[in-house]
Structures are given as structure tokens and as C-alpha cells.
mmCIF file of C-alpha atoms and ligand atoms in Angstrom:
data_model
loop_
_atom_site.group_PDB
_atom_site.id
_atom_site.type_symbol
_atom_site.label_atom_id
_atom_site.label_comp_id
_atom_site.label_asym_id
_atom_site.label_seq_id
_atom_site.Cartn_x
_atom_site.Cartn_y
_atom_site.Cartn_z
ATOM 1 C CA MET A 1 94.490 130.846 102.589
ATOM 2 C CA LEU A 2 92.303 132.094 100.045
ATOM 3 C CA ILE A 3 94.959 133.495 97.836
ATOM 4 C CA ARG A 4 92.225 132.879 95.117
ATOM 5 C CA GLN A 5 88.670 131.832 95.441
ATOM 6 C CA THR A 6 87.590 128.986 93.326
ATOM 7 C CA PRO A 7 83.894 128.080 92.203
ATOM 8 C CA ASP A 8 82.038 125.729 94.473
ATOM 9 C CA LEU A 9 81.656 122.107 93.215
ATOM 10 C CA THR A 10 78.534 121.511 91.287
ATOM 11 C CA GLU A 11 76.279 118.368 91.720
ATOM 12 C CA ASN A 12 77.696 116.932 88.656
ATOM 13 C CA ASP A 13 81.067 116.646 90.302
ATOM 14 C CA VAL A 14 79.551 114.373 92.977
ATOM 15 C CA THR A 15 78.597 110.827 92.477
ATOM 16 C CA ASP A 16 76.437 108.503 94.396
ATOM 17 C CA LYS A 17 77.640 108.056 98.089
ATOM 18 C CA GLY A 18 75.852 104.603 98.240
ATOM 19 C CA LEU A 19 78.630 103.253 96.209
ATOM 20 C CA TYR A 20 80.786 103.007 99.301
ATOM 21 C CA TYR A 21 78.383 100.675 100.745
ATOM 22 C CA GLY A 22 78.115 98.812 97.468
ATOM 23 C CA ARG A 23 81.826 98.403 97.453
ATOM 24 C CA ARG A 24 82.324 95.008 96.084
ATOM 25 C CA THR A 25 80.150 95.778 92.949
ATOM 26 C CA PHE A 26 81.870 98.867 92.609
ATOM 27 C CA MET A 27 85.425 97.354 92.715
ATOM 28 C CA THR A 28 84.286 94.959 90.123
ATOM 29 C CA ALA A 29 83.140 97.659 87.907
ATOM 30 C CA ALA A 30 86.142 99.649 88.402
ATOM 31 C CA ALA A 31 88.508 96.859 87.718
ATOM 32 C CA ALA A 32 86.833 96.518 84.467
ATOM 33 C CA LEU A 33 87.336 100.214 83.752
ATOM 34 C CA GLY A 34 91.168 99.917 84.557
ATOM 35 C CA SER A 35 90.851 101.948 87.808
ATOM 36 C CA THR A 36 90.538 100.695 91.381
ATOM 37 C CA GLY A 37 88.226 101.558 94.142
ATOM 38 C CA LEU A 38 86.072 104.563 95.078
ATOM 39 C CA LEU A 39 88.675 107.216 94.630
ATOM 40 C CA GLY A 40 89.069 106.191 91.047
ATOM 41 C CA LEU A 41 92.859 106.123 90.862
ATOM 42 C CA ASP A 42 94.789 103.693 89.040
ATOM 43 C CA ALA A 43 96.222 100.581 90.605
ATOM 44 C CA ALA A 44 99.775 102.141 90.907
ATOM 45 C CA GLN A 45 98.311 104.798 93.138
ATOM 46 C CA ALA A 46 95.600 103.128 95.291
ATOM 47 C CA ALA A 47 95.793 99.952 97.169
ATOM 48 C CA PRO A 48 93.427 98.393 99.600
ATOM 49 C CA LEU A 49 94.198 98.647 103.264
ATOM 50 C CA ALA A 50 93.252 96.231 105.953
ATOM 51 C CA THR A 51 91.506 98.291 108.462
ATOM 52 C CA VAL A 52 89.731 97.829 111.797
ATOM 53 C CA LYS A 53 86.642 99.649 112.876
ATOM 54 C CA SER A 54 86.957 102.124 115.786
ATOM 55 C CA PRO A 55 84.483 103.910 117.956
ATOM 56 C CA TYR A 56 85.537 107.237 116.586
ATOM 57 C CA LYS A 57 82.955 108.095 114.032
ATOM 58 C CA VAL A 58 80.114 110.685 113.311
ATOM 59 C CA ASP A 59 76.813 109.651 112.123
ATOM 60 C CA GLU A 60 76.681 111.931 109.190
ATOM 61 C CA GLU A 61 76.659 111.218 105.555
ATOM 62 C CA LEU A 62 80.062 110.600 104.060
ATOM 63 C CA THR A 63 81.358 113.117 101.547
ATOM 64 C CA ASP A 64 81.586 111.657 98.176
ATOM 65 C CA PRO A 65 85.067 110.036 97.483
ATOM 66 C CA LYS A 66 85.327 111.933 94.226
ATOM 67 C CA ALA A 67 84.978 115.284 95.949
ATOM 68 C CA ILE A 68 87.439 114.228 98.809
ATOM 69 C CA ALA A 69 90.154 113.628 96.120
ATOM 70 C CA GLY A 70 89.140 116.205 93.660
ATOM 71 C CA TYR A 71 88.645 119.384 95.852
ATOM 72 C CA ASN A 72 91.916 119.877 97.587
ATOM 73 C CA ASN A 73 94.226 122.466 99.286
ATOM 74 C CA PHE A 74 97.912 121.225 98.733
ATOM 75 C CA TYR A 75 99.686 124.260 97.625
ATOM 76 C CA GLU A 76 102.765 122.502 96.631
ATOM 77 C CA PHE A 77 100.728 121.496 93.667
ATOM 78 C CA GLY A 78 98.998 124.836 92.905
ATOM 79 C CA THR A 79 96.429 127.031 94.453
ATOM 80 C CA ASP A 80 93.410 126.073 92.542
ATOM 81 C CA LYS A 81 91.247 123.267 94.313
ATOM 82 C CA SER A 82 91.592 121.104 91.252
ATOM 83 C CA ASP A 83 95.399 121.437 90.931
ATOM 84 C CA PRO A 84 96.507 118.829 93.459
ATOM 85 C CA ALA A 85 94.372 116.038 91.725
ATOM 86 C CA ARG A 86 96.081 116.894 88.534
ATOM 87 C CA TYR A 87 99.600 117.625 89.352
ATOM 88 C CA ALA A 88 100.208 115.226 92.374
ATOM 89 C CA ARG A 89 99.759 112.128 90.335
ATOM 90 C CA SER A 90 103.407 111.752 89.785
ATOM 91 C CA LEU A 91 104.627 112.364 93.440
ATOM 92 C CA LYS A 92 106.944 109.514 94.421
ATOM 93 C CA THR A 93 105.720 108.131 97.724
ATOM 94 C CA ARG A 94 108.150 105.267 97.849
ATOM 95 C CA PRO A 95 110.601 104.765 99.312
ATOM 96 C CA TRP A 96 109.602 107.226 102.043
ATOM 97 C CA THR A 97 111.089 107.858 105.460
ATOM 98 C CA LEU A 98 109.471 109.766 108.367
ATOM 99 C CA VAL A 99 111.887 111.003 110.957
ATOM 100 C CA VAL A 100 110.785 111.483 114.422
ATOM 101 C CA ASP A 101 113.177 113.321 116.547
ATOM 102 C CA GLY A 102 113.961 116.146 118.988
ATOM 103 C CA LEU A 103 113.341 115.843 122.747
ATOM 104 C CA CYS A 104 112.944 112.207 123.041
ATOM 105 C CA ALA A 105 114.993 109.274 124.283
ATOM 106 C CA LYS A 106 114.670 107.258 121.127
ATOM 107 C CA PRO A 107 114.696 109.421 117.993
ATOM 108 C CA GLN A 108 114.178 107.084 114.880
ATOM 109 C CA ARG A 109 113.722 107.013 111.095
ATOM 110 C CA PHE A 110 110.688 104.958 110.118
ATOM 111 C CA ASP A 111 110.119 103.464 106.700
ATOM 112 C CA ILE A 112 106.499 104.142 105.665
ATOM 113 C CA ASP A 113 105.555 100.447 104.775
ATOM 114 C CA ALA A 114 107.149 99.248 108.115
ATOM 115 C CA LEU A 115 105.128 101.890 109.951
ATOM 116 C CA MET A 116 101.919 101.120 108.265
ATOM 117 C CA LYS A 117 102.559 97.306 109.476
ATOM 118 C CA ARG A 118 103.402 98.396 112.962
ATOM 119 C CA PHE A 119 100.045 99.799 114.110
ATOM 120 C CA PRO A 120 96.489 98.586 113.405
ATOM 121 C CA ILE A 121 94.979 100.938 110.649
ATOM 122 C CA GLU A 122 91.862 102.151 111.953
ATOM 123 C CA GLU A 123 88.770 103.675 110.196
ATOM 124 C CA ARG A 124 88.013 107.083 111.749
ATOM 125 C CA ILE A 125 85.018 109.028 110.317
ATOM 126 C CA TYR A 126 85.614 112.654 111.122
ATOM 127 C CA ARG A 127 84.264 115.998 110.094
ATOM 128 C CA HIS A 128 86.795 117.985 108.238
ATOM 129 C CA ARG A 129 86.412 121.756 108.328
ATOM 130 C CA CYS A 130 88.363 124.096 106.312
ATOM 131 C CA VAL A 131 89.169 127.650 107.537
ATOM 132 C CA GLU A 132 87.657 128.792 104.269
ATOM 133 C CA ALA A 133 84.340 127.671 105.590
ATOM 134 C CA TRP A 134 83.806 124.406 103.635
ATOM 135 C CA SER A 135 83.389 120.964 105.307
ATOM 136 C CA MET A 136 83.372 117.332 104.493
ATOM 137 C CA VAL A 137 82.959 113.981 106.370
ATOM 138 C CA VAL A 138 85.899 111.806 105.567
ATOM 139 C CA PRO A 139 86.467 108.148 106.445
ATOM 140 C CA TRP A 140 90.203 108.256 107.224
ATOM 141 C CA ASN A 141 92.226 105.273 107.784
ATOM 142 C CA GLY A 142 95.283 105.704 110.032
ATOM 143 C CA PHE A 143 96.778 105.256 113.668
ATOM 144 C CA PRO A 144 96.911 107.590 116.509
ATOM 145 C CA LEU A 145 99.855 109.955 116.462
ATOM 146 C CA ALA A 146 100.199 109.041 120.245
ATOM 147 C CA SER A 147 101.135 105.536 119.260
ATOM 148 C CA LEU A 148 104.181 106.742 117.295
ATOM 149 C CA LEU A 149 105.226 109.326 119.797
ATOM 150 C CA LYS A 150 105.233 106.852 122.636
ATOM 151 C CA VAL A 151 107.755 104.640 120.551
ATOM 152 C CA VAL A 152 110.319 107.468 120.638
ATOM 153 C CA GLU A 153 109.633 108.304 124.341
ATOM 154 C CA PRO A 154 109.341 111.964 124.620
ATOM 155 C CA THR A 155 111.349 113.552 127.435
ATOM 156 C CA SER A 156 109.860 115.842 130.053
ATOM 157 C CA ALA A 157 111.253 118.964 128.221
ATOM 158 C CA ALA A 158 109.156 118.270 125.153
ATOM 159 C CA LYS A 159 106.161 120.607 125.107
ATOM 160 C CA PHE A 160 105.243 120.986 121.516
ATOM 161 C CA VAL A 161 105.432 118.905 118.294
ATOM 162 C CA SER A 162 106.373 120.304 114.942
ATOM 163 C CA PHE A 163 105.503 118.857 111.683
ATOM 164 C CA THR A 164 107.615 119.213 108.487
ATOM 165 C CA THR A 165 106.429 118.229 105.110
ATOM 166 C CA LEU A 166 108.300 117.348 101.778
ATOM 167 C CA VAL A 167 110.329 119.985 99.903
ATOM 168 C CA ASP A 168 110.957 118.842 96.314
ATOM 169 C CA PRO A 169 110.401 121.529 93.608
ATOM 170 C CA ALA A 170 111.223 119.107 90.972
ATOM 171 C CA GLN A 171 108.140 117.077 91.935
ATOM 172 C CA MET A 172 106.081 119.932 93.532
ATOM 173 C CA PRO A 173 105.709 122.594 90.915
ATOM 174 C CA GLY A 174 103.991 124.826 93.323
ATOM 175 C CA GLN A 175 107.342 125.193 95.413
ATOM 176 C CA LYS A 176 108.584 127.346 92.719
ATOM 177 C CA ASP A 177 106.443 130.014 94.037
ATOM 178 C CA ASP A 178 107.657 131.292 97.379
ATOM 179 C CA PHE A 179 104.431 132.788 99.003
ATOM 180 C CA ILE A 180 104.950 129.948 101.474
ATOM 181 C CA LYS A 181 108.347 129.597 102.968
ATOM 182 C CA TRP A 182 108.751 125.867 102.225
ATOM 183 C CA PRO A 183 108.509 123.341 103.700
ATOM 184 C CA TYR A 184 104.977 123.670 104.774
ATOM 185 C CA ARG A 185 105.100 123.558 108.579
ATOM 186 C CA GLU A 186 102.628 122.985 111.256
ATOM 187 C CA GLY A 187 102.673 122.262 115.016
ATOM 188 C CA LEU A 188 100.562 121.211 117.959
ATOM 189 C CA ARG A 189 100.884 121.422 121.748
ATOM 190 C CA LEU A 190 102.165 118.011 123.179
ATOM 191 C CA ASP A 191 98.843 117.303 124.930
ATOM 192 C CA GLU A 192 97.094 117.998 121.544
ATOM 193 C CA ALA A 193 99.415 115.695 119.753
ATOM 194 C CA MET A 194 98.883 112.829 122.352
ATOM 195 C CA HIS A 195 95.077 113.290 122.188
ATOM 196 C CA PRO A 196 93.406 110.105 121.037
ATOM 197 C CA LEU A 197 91.675 111.895 118.184
ATOM 198 C CA THR A 198 94.797 112.997 116.660
ATOM 199 C CA LEU A 199 95.576 110.727 113.598
ATOM 200 C CA LEU A 200 98.162 110.103 111.154
ATOM 201 C CA ALA A 201 96.285 109.230 108.138
ATOM 202 C CA VAL A 202 97.549 106.727 105.432
ATOM 203 C CA GLY A 203 94.195 106.142 103.740
ATOM 204 C CA ILE A 204 90.905 107.227 102.811
ATOM 205 C CA TYR A 205 87.772 105.062 102.146
ATOM 206 C CA GLY A 206 89.795 101.797 102.874
ATOM 207 C CA GLU A 207 92.563 102.565 100.264
ATOM 208 C CA THR A 208 95.961 104.115 100.514
ATOM 209 C CA ILE A 209 95.634 107.889 100.660
ATOM 210 C CA PRO A 210 95.672 109.655 97.236
ATOM 211 C CA ASN A 211 98.665 111.897 96.614
ATOM 212 C CA GLN A 212 96.501 114.987 96.543
ATOM 213 C CA ASN A 213 95.391 114.301 100.098
ATOM 214 C CA GLY A 214 98.700 114.043 101.486
ATOM 215 C CA ALA A 215 100.298 110.687 100.615
ATOM 216 C CA PRO A 216 101.879 108.645 101.998
ATOM 217 C CA ILE A 217 101.164 110.083 105.486
ATOM 218 C CA ARG A 218 99.547 113.092 106.854
ATOM 219 C CA LEU A 219 98.093 114.479 110.123
ATOM 220 C CA VAL A 220 94.442 114.815 110.849
ATOM 221 C CA ALA A 221 93.249 116.874 114.045
ATOM 222 C CA PRO A 222 89.475 116.987 113.451
ATOM 223 C CA TRP A 223 88.725 119.680 116.054
ATOM 224 C CA LYS A 224 90.946 122.226 114.161
ATOM 225 C CA TYR A 225 90.779 123.988 110.929
ATOM 226 C CA GLY A 226 92.138 121.575 108.158
ATOM 227 C CA PHE A 227 95.408 123.498 107.486
ATOM 228 C CA LYS A 228 96.808 122.182 110.795
ATOM 229 C CA GLY A 229 96.855 118.815 108.994
ATOM 230 C CA GLY A 230 100.216 118.787 107.334
ATOM 231 C CA LYS A 231 100.465 116.499 104.210
ATOM 232 C CA SER A 232 103.201 114.286 102.919
ATOM 233 C CA LEU A 233 105.039 114.536 106.318
ATOM 234 C CA VAL A 234 108.742 113.932 106.420
ATOM 235 C CA LYS A 235 109.563 114.990 109.983
ATOM 236 C CA ILE A 236 107.820 115.086 113.336
ATOM 237 C CA SER A 237 110.013 116.741 116.039
ATOM 238 C CA LEU A 238 109.555 117.032 119.683
ATOM 239 C CA VAL A 239 110.441 120.618 120.750
ATOM 240 C CA ASP A 240 110.283 122.924 123.798
ATOM 241 C CA LYS A 241 108.852 126.053 122.245
ATOM 242 C CA GLN A 242 105.829 126.719 120.142
ATOM 243 C CA PRO A 243 106.981 126.023 116.585
ATOM 244 C CA GLN A 244 106.621 128.177 113.675
ATOM 245 C CA THR A 245 103.733 127.463 111.322
ATOM 246 C CA SER A 246 103.293 128.182 107.781
ATOM 247 C CA TRP A 247 100.022 130.127 107.631
ATOM 248 C CA ASN A 248 100.750 132.000 110.788
ATOM 249 C CA MET A 249 104.096 133.010 109.242
ATOM 250 C CA ILE A 250 102.271 134.271 106.298
ATOM 251 C CA ASN A 251 99.535 136.238 108.026
ATOM 252 C CA GLY A 252 99.682 135.727 111.780
ATOM 253 C CA ARG A 253 96.581 138.069 112.421
ATOM 254 C CA GLU A 254 94.480 135.839 110.178
ATOM 255 C CA TYR A 255 95.713 132.288 111.022
ATOM 256 C CA GLY A 256 96.547 131.671 114.778
ATOM 257 C CA PHE A 257 98.682 128.685 116.082
ATOM 258 C CA TYR A 258 95.781 126.983 117.901
ATOM 259 C CA SER A 259 93.086 127.261 114.952
ATOM 260 C CA ASN A 260 90.533 125.412 116.834
ATOM 261 C CA VAL A 261 87.330 125.421 114.809
ATOM 262 C CA ASN A 262 85.295 128.145 116.492
ATOM 263 C CA PRO A 263 81.999 129.729 115.236
ATOM 264 C CA GLU A 264 82.298 132.637 117.609
ATOM 265 C CA VAL A 265 85.758 133.841 116.458
ATOM 266 C CA ASP A 266 85.385 135.031 112.701
ATOM 267 C CA HIS A 267 88.107 135.157 110.305
ATOM 268 C CA PRO A 268 88.959 138.792 109.847
ATOM 269 C CA ARG A 269 87.697 138.651 106.203
ATOM 270 C CA TRP A 270 84.722 136.235 106.703
ATOM 271 C CA SER A 271 82.328 134.595 109.253
ATOM 272 C CA GLN A 272 83.122 131.202 110.727
ATOM 273 C CA ALA A 273 79.460 130.828 112.191
ATOM 274 C CA THR A 274 78.299 128.564 109.124
ATOM 275 C CA GLU A 275 79.925 126.276 106.667
ATOM 276 C CA ARG A 276 79.234 124.743 103.300
ATOM 277 C CA ARG A 277 79.201 120.956 103.546
ATOM 278 C CA ILE A 278 80.529 119.622 100.222
ATOM 279 C CA GLY A 279 77.557 117.951 98.432
ATOM 280 C CA GLU A 280 74.862 119.928 100.405
ATOM 281 C CA PHE A 281 72.881 123.137 99.386
ATOM 282 C CA ALA A 282 71.958 124.717 102.627
ATOM 283 C CA ARG A 283 74.741 125.983 104.923
ATOM 284 C CA ARG A 284 75.146 124.305 108.282
ATOM 285 C CA LYS A 285 75.973 125.852 111.625
ATOM 286 C CA THR A 286 79.521 125.407 112.658
ATOM 287 C CA LEU A 287 80.027 123.515 115.738
ATOM 288 C CA PRO A 288 82.368 124.663 118.476
ATOM 289 C CA PHE A 289 85.730 122.425 118.209
ATOM 290 C CA ASN A 290 83.990 121.073 115.108
ATOM 291 C CA GLY A 291 81.749 119.051 117.291
ATOM 292 C CA TYR A 292 84.491 117.570 119.276
ATOM 293 C CA GLY A 293 84.170 119.796 122.256
ATOM 294 C CA PRO A 294 83.378 116.995 124.778
ATOM 295 C CA GLN A 295 86.464 115.268 124.079
ATOM 296 C CA VAL A 296 88.939 118.391 123.583
ATOM 297 C CA ALA A 297 87.571 121.507 125.379
ATOM 298 C CA SER A 298 89.081 120.725 128.681
ATOM 299 C CA MET A 299 92.452 121.155 127.154
ATOM 300 C CA TYR A 300 91.663 124.796 126.648
ATOM 301 C CA SER A 301 90.111 125.491 130.080
ATOM 302 C CA GLY A 302 91.114 128.899 131.240
ATOM 303 C CA MET A 303 92.291 130.094 128.028
ATOM 304 C CA ASP A 304 90.864 133.015 126.221
ATOM 305 C CA LEU A 305 89.995 131.424 122.777
ATOM 306 C CA ARG A 306 89.763 134.862 121.114
ATOM 307 C CA LYS A 307 93.384 135.668 122.024
ATOM 308 C CA PHE A 308 94.593 132.232 121.376
ATOM 309 C CA TYR A 309 92.599 131.663 118.128
HETATM 310 N N1 MTE B 401 99.739 120.376 103.728
HETATM 311 C C1 MTE B 401 100.647 120.698 102.893
HETATM 312 N N2 MTE B 401 101.863 120.176 102.921
HETATM 313 N N3 MTE B 401 100.372 121.821 101.993
HETATM 314 C C2 MTE B 401 99.164 122.456 101.978
HETATM 315 O O1 MTE B 401 98.968 123.385 101.224
HETATM 316 N N4 MTE B 401 96.927 122.608 102.960
HETATM 317 C C3 MTE B 401 96.144 122.387 104.234
HETATM 318 C C4 MTE B 401 96.331 121.077 104.728
HETATM 319 N N5 MTE B 401 97.660 120.552 104.524
HETATM 320 C C5 MTE B 401 98.145 122.007 102.883
HETATM 321 C C6 MTE B 401 98.561 120.956 103.711
HETATM 322 C C7 MTE B 401 94.801 122.987 104.010
HETATM 323 S S1 MTE B 401 94.585 124.674 104.069
HETATM 324 C C8 MTE B 401 93.735 122.118 104.257
HETATM 325 S S2 MTE B 401 92.181 122.569 104.363
HETATM 326 C C9 MTE B 401 93.904 120.509 104.214
HETATM 327 O O2 MTE B 401 95.356 120.241 104.169
HETATM 328 C C10 MTE B 401 93.081 120.104 103.015
HETATM 329 O O3 MTE B 401 93.180 118.641 103.032
HETATM 330 P P1 MTE B 401 92.221 117.918 102.009
HETATM 331 O O4 MTE B 401 92.749 118.365 100.510
HETATM 332 O O5 MTE B 401 92.765 116.403 102.233
HETATM 333 O O6 MTE B 401 90.936 118.135 102.104
#
């Protein structure tokens, strides 16, 4: 990460968060302007989702939708924070197949629309902390990864899960650069993947997820740095060994496999003790496991988290 630093968002980039709650009024206004919903995308790119509330939420102010969909890391579309919003517009996300295979009894290919109907789409309001020390609070919509993994029935040999994202240089101009050995890859231990917090997100703010945020489906593991959340997933595989992951392959000293948010373990080039919440001026203290310690810390008991960073 941080191939290049980009300037922080200014207050002008951020609109009124109250709009989310005044949603109906806003939708009417947006329709009149030819765009739909809070994310300001045109109708071809954003559709409302039927979602159910869930107990998984943090009581913190939501990040402005314009910032969530305008300040992104998605190197397939460029390295500047504004590149994904600009260049991912034309990404074709239908038809789309997600393969789930490997060490399981029932490997399968899932059509994205069928998948989105198969499980209730929950609203999960999570903290989102990038290893670059900025953070957001995002109302994701999606379903637990565990629900999907249970369908394919992992065998007892499965110990890890690997995530592979789309390779298509014709659609993804950033893939003409090879600083990442495409595809972008990520991985989790099986117990992390089965954890109830681990989400496959298909929406944000009650609308289908914008292309720049990882359409049509991306991973979210809120106690880990954001780069663990692979975008535009095409394959999820159950494997027996710790899989290779993109940032670890680029610089293993700076980006570990676990990458749990940890204010006590600095990145070699900057502190992880505090973070800049997008839309706020003062820095906040970073919380161990991004505030999800009570739910997840037991998965790492006995592990030296300086070594397994
Ligand atoms: N997934 C893919 N395929 N390519 C990427 O470059 N960047 C990661 C992650 N997932 C990335 C990716 C990083 S570094 C972060 S911080 C998050 O996506 C950013 O997600 P957001 O843009 O929705 O905030």
C-alpha cells in the first residue's frame, strides 16, 4: 500500500449524513436529478436492496456515502483514491459467477443474482480501518461468509480460505501495471472465515454495492485492515495451507497474513496508534481488533501478535 500518498478529503467532499435518515426525500430529489440513492450513481449501477436489520452495528456516526464511494483503494483501476470511482463505472458485473471450491464435499458455481436471493441481506454497520490509518463507518449489506461455506460443506482437511478476484485488463486498466501479481488475492484462516462477523457484502446504504467498492461481491472482515477485504470476488477456495496474499507477496515485512487491526504494532513506516476518521478533524485512537476484541480476540489466544502481524 501507499505506493503514492493522496491528499486528504476536504469538508467540501462530504455531504450531510442526515440525508441517510431523510432517505425518502432524498430519493425523490435524486430521481429528479437523474441519479438514484445516496451513493449518487445512475440507475444502471445502483438498485435498492431489500435488507433486514441485524444486531451487528456500532453506534457511531456513519461516514458520508459520497466519501465511501469516492475515496477508494482498488488498484485494478489505478492508485489514486479517486481513480476507482472514475474508472470502475464501466466494469460489467452481470452476468457474474462466484466459484466456491477446494476441500469441500459440494463445490459449486453460484450466479450472483441467485446468491443474493438465497440468503437474507443484512445491514451491518461496521468500522472500516485501512492499514494506511484512515477509517470510516460503513453500513454494509450482505450475508455471512459462513452461510455460503456451509452450503459447500468444507471437509476436515480445510484449514484456510483463499479469495481470488477478477482479472480482466481490458476492463481494469490498472492491471496493465504489474506491481501486483494479478489477480488480487487474500486469505483467512477457516475459523476467521466462519466467524459471524465475516461478511460477503453486496451493498452499501441499502443499494447494490458501487463498482469502486467491489461490485458485485466483496469480503469484509471488520477487525482486520481493509486490504483483507478482496473486491469483485470470482473464487473462494477451501485449502489446507495458508494461501499467498497480494500485499504479503509484495512486501511481507510490512503486510502480514493476519493483519488484525492493532494499535500496538506499528507499520514499519508509520504508527498504527491513531487513525483519521474520514469526515472528522481530530485523530482517534485506534482500538485493538478495531473494537471487535470481545468477539474475536479468543481466536488468537496464545499467539504472539507481534510475530503474527
Ligand atoms: N480488492 C481488490 N481486488 N483490489 C484492491 O486494490 N484494495 C484493498 C481492499 N480490497 C483492494 C481490494 C484495500 S487496500 C482496502 S483499504 C479496501 O479494499 C478498500 O475498500 P473501500 O474502497 O471500499 O473502502
